[in-house]
mmCIF file of C-alpha atoms in Angstrom:
data_model
loop_
_atom_site.group_PDB
_atom_site.id
_atom_site.type_symbol
_atom_site.label_atom_id
_atom_site.label_comp_id
_atom_site.label_asym_id
_atom_site.label_seq_id
_atom_site.Cartn_x
_atom_site.Cartn_y
_atom_site.Cartn_z
ATOM 1 C CA UNK C 596 0.000 0.000 0.000
ATOM 2 C CA UNK C 597 1.554 3.252 -1.121
ATOM 3 C CA UNK C 598 0.233 6.695 -0.451
ATOM 4 C CA UNK C 599 1.054 9.989 1.180
ATOM 5 C CA UNK C 600 3.474 9.832 4.069
ATOM 6 C CA UNK C 601 5.435 12.385 6.016
ATOM 7 C CA UNK C 602 9.044 11.795 5.068
ATOM 8 C CA UNK C 603 10.426 15.193 6.056
ATOM 9 C CA UNK C 604 9.676 18.027 8.455
ATOM 10 C CA UNK C 605 11.529 21.336 8.518
ATOM 11 C CA UNK C 606 11.408 24.182 11.008
ATOM 12 C CA UNK C 607 12.318 27.705 9.887
ATOM 13 C CA UNK C 608 12.577 30.586 12.322
ATOM 14 C CA UNK C 609 13.808 34.159 12.003
ATOM 15 C CA UNK C 610 16.827 34.998 14.156
ATOM 16 C CA UNK C 611 18.190 38.426 15.065
ATOM 17 C CA UNK C 612 21.633 37.621 13.631
ATOM 18 C CA UNK C 613 20.715 36.772 10.028
ATOM 19 C CA UNK C 614 18.387 38.152 7.354
ATOM 20 C CA UNK C 615 17.416 34.665 6.193
ATOM 21 C CA UNK C 616 15.523 32.432 8.639
ATOM 22 C CA UNK C 617 17.454 29.495 10.061
ATOM 23 C CA UNK C 618 16.217 26.043 9.030
ATOM 24 C CA UNK C 619 16.460 22.753 10.906
ATOM 25 C CA UNK C 620 15.381 19.323 9.723
ATOM 26 C CA UNK C 621 13.175 17.889 12.458
ATOM 27 C CA UNK C 622 12.558 14.731 10.424
ATOM 28 C CA UNK C 623 15.196 14.381 7.693
ATOM 29 C CA UNK C 624 13.917 13.469 4.239
ATOM 30 C CA UNK C 625 15.106 13.640 0.685
ATOM 31 C CA UNK C 626 18.097 15.795 -0.128
ATOM 32 C CA UNK C 627 16.240 17.919 -2.703
ATOM 33 C CA UNK C 628 16.008 20.984 -0.450
ATOM 34 C CA UNK C 629 12.430 21.803 -1.491
ATOM 35 C CA UNK C 630 11.038 21.627 2.061
ATOM 36 C CA UNK C 631 13.870 23.642 3.582
ATOM 37 C CA UNK C 632 13.569 26.383 0.972
ATOM 38 C CA UNK C 633 9.785 26.536 1.277
ATOM 39 C CA UNK C 634 9.941 26.752 5.076
ATOM 40 C CA UNK C 635 12.547 29.509 4.856
ATOM 41 C CA UNK C 636 10.552 31.588 2.358
ATOM 42 C CA UNK C 637 7.312 31.227 4.325
ATOM 43 C CA UNK C 638 8.983 32.198 7.619
ATOM 44 C CA UNK C 639 10.511 35.231 5.930
ATOM 45 C CA UNK C 640 7.165 36.335 4.471
ATOM 46 C CA UNK C 641 4.891 35.763 7.479
ATOM 47 C CA UNK C 642 7.515 36.678 10.105
ATOM 48 C CA UNK C 643 6.622 33.680 12.283
ATOM 49 C CA UNK C 644 8.163 30.248 12.886
ATOM 50 C CA UNK C 645 7.066 27.718 10.267
ATOM 51 C CA UNK C 646 6.958 23.915 10.166
ATOM 52 C CA UNK C 647 6.818 22.436 6.664
ATOM 53 C CA UNK C 648 6.429 18.912 5.410
ATOM 54 C CA UNK C 649 6.005 18.604 1.656
ATOM 55 C CA UNK C 650 6.239 16.035 -1.104
ATOM 56 C CA UNK C 651 6.856 18.297 -4.083
ATOM 57 C CA UNK C 652 9.232 17.243 -6.852
ATOM 58 C CA UNK C 653 12.510 19.169 -6.998
ATOM 59 C CA UNK C 654 12.218 19.560 -10.777
ATOM 60 C CA UNK C 655 8.822 21.358 -10.691
ATOM 61 C CA UNK C 656 9.473 25.003 -9.739
ATOM 62 C CA UNK C 657 6.090 26.134 -11.108
ATOM 63 C CA UNK C 658 4.263 23.636 -8.885
ATOM 64 C CA UNK C 659 6.342 24.806 -5.910
ATOM 65 C CA UNK C 660 5.436 28.445 -6.609
ATOM 66 C CA UNK C 661 1.733 27.604 -6.909
ATOM 67 C CA UNK C 662 1.832 25.651 -3.633
ATOM 68 C CA UNK C 663 3.610 28.521 -1.871
ATOM 69 C CA UNK C 664 1.083 31.109 -3.107
ATOM 70 C CA UNK C 665 -1.799 28.902 -1.998
ATOM 71 C CA UNK C 666 -0.262 28.398 1.447
ATOM 72 C CA UNK C 667 0.218 32.148 1.868
ATOM 73 C CA UNK C 668 -3.411 32.737 0.827
ATOM 74 C CA UNK C 669 -4.694 30.146 3.301
ATOM 75 C CA UNK C 670 -2.527 31.539 6.111
ATOM 76 C CA UNK C 671 -3.774 35.071 5.390
ATOM 77 C CA UNK C 672 -7.367 33.813 5.459
ATOM 78 C CA UNK C 673 -6.775 32.053 8.780
ATOM 79 C CA UNK C 674 -5.201 35.161 10.260
ATOM 80 C CA UNK C 675 -8.100 37.305 9.051
ATOM 81 C CA UNK C 676 -10.608 34.958 10.650
ATOM 82 C CA UNK C 677 -8.771 34.826 13.975
ATOM 83 C CA UNK C 678 -8.453 38.628 14.249
ATOM 84 C CA UNK C 679 -12.063 39.042 13.146
ATOM 85 C CA UNK C 680 -13.251 36.656 15.870
ATOM 86 C CA UNK C 681 -11.362 38.533 18.573
ATOM 87 C CA UNK C 682 -12.962 41.835 17.592
ATOM 88 C CA UNK C 683 -16.507 40.523 18.022
#
């Protein structure tokens, strides 16, 4: 039985000593670097720690960009809902 499985997990967090967020592999996976790069970009854009596990092919930069945009949209929607709930 094959199917989705979590084979990597990366944590990215902004530090005061570097412009780029630091990345750590919590669960090491493939050596493609897709998860690390995605975690780093998301942490940089949302200015919060990020955990990322992804199974995107390394040779599909368009798919990676689409996934990143969708994640940012979903995170923005979640943030909008949480701040909207607190105001009511």
